[in-house]
PDB file of C-alpha atoms in Angstrom:
ATOM      1  CA  MET A   1    -150.337   6.530 180.535  1.00 51.00           C
ATOM      2  CA  THR A   2    -149.076   3.200 179.236  1.00 54.00           C
ATOM      3  CA  SER A   3    -151.244   0.528 177.753  1.00 61.00           C
ATOM      4  CA  GLN A   4    -150.328  -3.095 177.978  1.00 68.00           C
ATOM      5  CA  THR A   5    -150.721  -5.232 174.880  1.00 65.00           C
ATOM      6  CA  GLN A   6    -152.793  -8.324 175.458  1.00 71.00           C
ATOM      7  CA  LYS A   7    -151.256 -11.291 173.690  1.00 79.00           C
ATOM      8  CA  GLY A   8    -153.156 -14.262 172.383  1.00 83.00           C
ATOM      9  CA  LYS A   9    -152.072 -17.857 172.163  1.00 88.00           C
ATOM     10  CA  ARG A  10    -151.282 -20.102 169.229  1.00 90.00           C
ATOM     11  CA  GLY A  11    -150.907 -23.824 169.134  1.00 93.00           C
ATOM     12  CA  PHE A  12    -152.538 -27.100 168.161  1.00 95.00           C
ATOM     13  CA  GLU A  13    -155.552 -28.900 169.623  1.00 95.00           C
ATOM     14  CA  LEU A  14    -157.493 -32.002 168.849  1.00 97.00           C
ATOM     15  CA  ASP A  15    -160.561 -31.112 166.771  1.00 97.00           C
ATOM     16  CA  ILE A  16    -163.243 -33.800 166.358  1.00 98.00           C
ATOM     17  CA  HIS A  17    -166.467 -33.395 164.380  1.00 97.00           C
ATOM     18  CA  VAL A  18    -169.093 -36.114 164.897  1.00 97.00           C
ATOM     19  CA  ALA A  19    -172.051 -36.388 162.503  1.00 96.00           C
ATOM     20  CA  PHE A  20    -174.890 -38.498 163.846  1.00 95.00           C
ATOM     21  CA  ALA A  21    -176.693 -40.948 161.546  1.00 93.00           C
ATOM     22  CA  GLN A  22    -179.990 -39.299 162.504  1.00 90.00           C
ATOM     23  CA  LEU A  23    -181.092 -36.442 164.713  1.00 91.00           C
ATOM     24  CA  LEU A  24    -180.615 -37.345 168.360  1.00 92.00           C
ATOM     25  CA  PRO A  25    -182.207 -35.778 171.435  1.00 91.00           C
ATOM     26  CA  ARG A  26    -179.651 -33.671 173.327  1.00 92.00           C
ATOM     27  CA  GLU A  27    -179.246 -36.133 176.216  1.00 93.00           C
ATOM     28  CA  GLN A  28    -178.753 -39.101 173.897  1.00 93.00           C
ATOM     29  CA  ALA A  29    -176.171 -37.150 171.883  1.00 93.00           C
ATOM     30  CA  LEU A  30    -174.262 -36.294 175.071  1.00 94.00           C
ATOM     31  CA  SER A  31    -174.350 -39.905 176.295  1.00 94.00           C
ATOM     32  CA  THR A  32    -173.085 -41.102 172.897  1.00 93.00           C
ATOM     33  CA  LEU A  33    -170.154 -38.670 173.139  1.00 95.00           C
ATOM     34  CA  LEU A  34    -169.075 -40.099 176.519  1.00 92.00           C
ATOM     35  CA  ALA A  35    -166.797 -42.426 174.520  1.00 91.00           C
ATOM     36  CA  LEU A  36    -164.536 -39.352 174.269  1.00 93.00           C
ATOM     37  CA  GLU A  37    -164.432 -37.809 177.738  1.00 90.00           C
ATOM     38  CA  GLY A  38    -162.369 -34.795 178.757  1.00 92.00           C
ATOM     39  CA  PHE A  39    -163.035 -32.545 175.753  1.00 96.00           C
ATOM     40  CA  SER A  40    -165.069 -29.370 175.317  1.00 94.00           C
ATOM     41  CA  VAL A  41    -168.331 -30.255 173.557  1.00 96.00           C
ATOM     42  CA  ASP A  42    -170.367 -28.020 171.245  1.00 95.00           C
ATOM     43  CA  LEU A  43    -173.680 -29.507 170.145  1.00 96.00           C
ATOM     44  CA  TYR A  44    -174.906 -28.117 166.833  1.00 94.00           C
ATOM     45  CA  GLN A  45    -178.549 -27.216 166.356  1.00 87.00           C
ATOM     46  CA  PRO A  46    -180.191 -28.022 163.022  1.00 79.00           C
ATOM     47  CA  HIS A  47    -181.493 -25.256 160.797  1.00 69.00           C
ATOM     48  CA  PRO A  48    -185.289 -25.787 160.572  1.00 66.00           C
ATOM     49  CA  ASN A  49    -185.379 -25.099 156.813  1.00 63.00           C
ATOM     50  CA  ALA A  50    -182.567 -27.567 156.099  1.00 59.00           C
ATOM     51  CA  MET A  51    -183.899 -30.271 158.426  1.00 56.00           C
ATOM     52  CA  PRO A  52    -187.702 -30.149 158.701  1.00 56.00           C
ATOM     53  CA  GLN A  53    -187.651 -33.404 160.728  1.00 56.00           C
ATOM     54  CA  ALA A  54    -185.971 -31.394 163.536  1.00 52.00           C
ATOM     55  CA  VAL A  55    -189.436 -30.225 164.606  1.00 55.00           C
ATOM     56  CA  GLU A  56    -190.321 -33.835 165.497  1.00 63.00           C
ATOM     57  CA  VAL A  57    -187.322 -34.359 167.818  1.00 62.00           C
ATOM     58  CA  PRO A  58    -187.161 -31.939 170.774  1.00 65.00           C
ATOM     59  CA  ASP A  59    -183.674 -30.492 171.279  1.00 82.00           C
ATOM     60  CA  ALA A  60    -182.558 -32.293 168.099  1.00 89.00           C
ATOM     61  CA  VAL A  61    -178.800 -32.579 167.536  1.00 93.00           C
ATOM     62  CA  PRO A  62    -177.424 -33.474 164.071  1.00 94.00           C
ATOM     63  CA  SER A  63    -173.733 -33.234 164.976  1.00 96.00           C
ATOM     64  CA  ALA A  64    -171.208 -32.146 167.578  1.00 97.00           C
ATOM     65  CA  ARG A  65    -167.690 -30.793 167.846  1.00 97.00           C
ATOM     66  CA  LEU A  66    -165.201 -31.788 170.529  1.00 97.00           C
ATOM     67  CA  THR A  67    -161.969 -29.891 171.124  1.00 95.00           C
ATOM     68  CA  GLY A  68    -159.088 -29.989 173.567  1.00 94.00           C
ATOM     69  CA  PRO A  69    -155.529 -31.137 174.077  1.00 95.00           C
ATOM     70  CA  LEU A  70    -154.488 -34.587 172.875  1.00 95.00           C
ATOM     71  CA  ARG A  71    -153.402 -36.392 176.034  1.00 93.00           C
ATOM     72  CA  ASP A  72    -153.889 -40.074 175.194  1.00 95.00           C
ATOM     73  CA  ALA A  73    -153.775 -40.998 171.487  1.00 96.00           C
ATOM     74  CA  ALA A  74    -154.627 -44.672 172.097  1.00 96.00           C
ATOM     75  CA  GLY A  75    -157.595 -43.677 174.277  1.00 96.00           C
ATOM     76  CA  VAL A  76    -158.894 -41.292 171.605  1.00 97.00           C
ATOM     77  CA  ARG A  77    -158.554 -44.000 168.928  1.00 97.00           C
ATOM     78  CA  ALA A  78    -160.529 -46.415 171.139  1.00 95.00           C
ATOM     79  CA  GLY A  79    -163.159 -43.715 171.728  1.00 95.00           C
ATOM     80  CA  LEU A  80    -163.429 -43.031 168.005  1.00 96.00           C
ATOM     81  CA  GLN A  81    -163.930 -46.730 167.291  1.00 94.00           C
ATOM     82  CA  ALA A  82    -166.622 -46.899 169.988  1.00 93.00           C
ATOM     83  CA  LEU A  83    -168.366 -43.818 168.535  1.00 93.00           C
ATOM     84  CA  LEU A  84    -168.583 -45.325 165.076  1.00 93.00           C
ATOM     85  CA  GLY A  85    -171.361 -47.644 166.173  1.00 80.00           C
ATOM     86  CA  ASP A  86    -175.075 -47.311 165.543  1.00 75.00           C
ATOM     87  CA  HIS A  87    -175.597 -43.574 166.098  1.00 88.00           C
ATOM     88  CA  VAL A  88    -172.679 -42.012 164.176  1.00 95.00           C
ATOM     89  CA  ARG A  89    -172.514 -41.562 160.394  1.00 96.00           C
ATOM     90  CA  TYR A  90    -168.921 -40.284 160.212  1.00 97.00           C
ATOM     91  CA  VAL A  91    -166.179 -38.653 162.279  1.00 97.00           C
ATOM     92  CA  GLU A  92    -163.601 -36.058 161.234  1.00 98.00           C
ATOM     93  CA  VAL A  93    -160.600 -35.856 163.560  1.00 98.00           C
ATOM     94  CA  GLY A  94    -157.221 -34.179 163.582  1.00 97.00           C
ATOM     95  CA  VAL A  95    -154.764 -31.989 165.425  1.00 97.00           C
ATOM     96  CA  ARG A  96    -155.555 -28.511 164.147  1.00 95.00           C
ATOM     97  CA  GLY A  97    -153.679 -25.236 164.425  1.00 94.00           C
ATOM     98  CA  PHE A  98    -155.386 -22.311 166.108  1.00 92.00           C
ATOM     99  CA  LEU A  99    -154.928 -18.675 167.104  1.00 92.00           C
ATOM    100  CA  ARG A 100    -156.779 -17.667 170.279  1.00 88.00           C
ATOM    101  CA  SER A 101    -157.114 -13.995 171.120  1.00 89.00           C
ATOM    102  CA  ALA A 102    -156.618 -12.636 174.642  1.00 87.00           C
ATOM    103  CA  GLU A 103    -160.429 -12.293 174.771  1.00 87.00           C
ATOM    104  CA  GLY A 104    -160.917 -16.004 174.055  1.00 82.00           C
ATOM    105  CA  GLN A 105    -161.947 -15.878 170.369  1.00 88.00           C
ATOM    106  CA  THR A 106    -160.502 -18.859 168.479  1.00 86.00           C
ATOM    107  CA  GLU A 107    -159.553 -18.822 164.813  1.00 90.00           C
ATOM    108  CA  TRP A 108    -158.888 -22.284 163.403  1.00 90.00           C
ATOM    109  CA  MET A 109    -156.288 -22.770 160.694  1.00 94.00           C
ATOM    110  CA  PRO A 110    -157.267 -24.596 157.489  1.00 94.00           C
ATOM    111  CA  TRP A 111    -156.409 -28.264 157.220  1.00 96.00           C
ATOM    112  CA  ARG A 112    -153.268 -28.977 155.148  1.00 96.00           C
ATOM    113  CA  ARG A 113    -154.390 -32.425 154.036  1.00 96.00           C
ATOM    114  CA  ASN A 114    -157.343 -34.825 154.307  1.00 97.00           C
ATOM    115  CA  VAL A 115    -157.046 -38.595 154.745  1.00 98.00           C
ATOM    116  CA  ILE A 116    -160.147 -40.736 154.160  1.00 97.00           C
ATOM    117  CA  LEU A 117    -160.254 -44.021 156.105  1.00 97.00           C
ATOM    118  CA  PRO A 118    -162.822 -46.806 156.477  1.00 97.00           C
ATOM    119  CA  ARG A 119    -164.900 -46.400 159.636  1.00 94.00           C
ATOM    120  CA  ASP A 120    -163.341 -49.476 161.254  1.00 93.00           C
ATOM    121  CA  ASP A 121    -159.767 -48.205 160.788  1.00 95.00           C
ATOM    122  CA  ALA A 122    -159.365 -45.702 163.661  1.00 95.00           C
ATOM    123  CA  GLN A 123    -155.994 -47.288 164.531  1.00 96.00           C
ATOM    124  CA  ARG A 124    -154.488 -45.592 161.448  1.00 97.00           C
ATOM    125  CA  VAL A 125    -155.275 -42.084 162.747  1.00 97.00           C
ATOM    126  CA  ALA A 126    -151.773 -40.685 163.310  1.00 96.00           C
ATOM    127  CA  PHE A 127    -152.650 -37.259 164.821  1.00 97.00           C
ATOM    128  CA  GLU A 128    -150.283 -35.348 162.532  1.00 96.00           C
ATOM    129  CA  GLU A 129    -150.539 -31.569 162.900  1.00 96.00           C
ATOM    130  CA  GLY A 130    -152.770 -30.077 160.207  1.00 96.00           C
ATOM    131  CA  VAL A 131    -154.043 -33.438 158.877  1.00 98.00           C
ATOM    132  CA  LYS A 132    -157.764 -34.223 159.077  1.00 98.00           C
ATOM    133  CA  TYR A 133    -158.768 -37.894 159.132  1.00 98.00           C
ATOM    134  CA  VAL A 134    -162.280 -38.746 157.970  1.00 98.00           C
ATOM    135  CA  LEU A 135    -163.645 -42.062 159.229  1.00 97.00           C
ATOM    136  CA  GLU A 136    -166.753 -42.969 157.242  1.00 94.00           C
TER     137      GLU A 136
END
């Protein structure tokens, strides 16, 4: 009897964390994120003890994470600039290393360096591997 080893995958993907200025209803959060289409979206749920105001907003969303391959750097920069309007407090974005198991579990590598930029300076995001840009 021979067993076949299942191999995982390693590489780099765009990793974007969006923190909203205030809790948003789920649908409003999703419509805000349309500025960056084509990515997997994970909406975070607030912890009731950390955010008691979450009880007042049904399906409250404090932040979201978008991941996927970087296909169009200029389009992502334009989307980031559009996101940094009324509803977004800050955005963290970068091309991050990962290890994905054969079962689909993803382990993200730590960032090598952080670059802090003004919120209106998305054009300076260079998408260097392992560098996280914070637009605030």
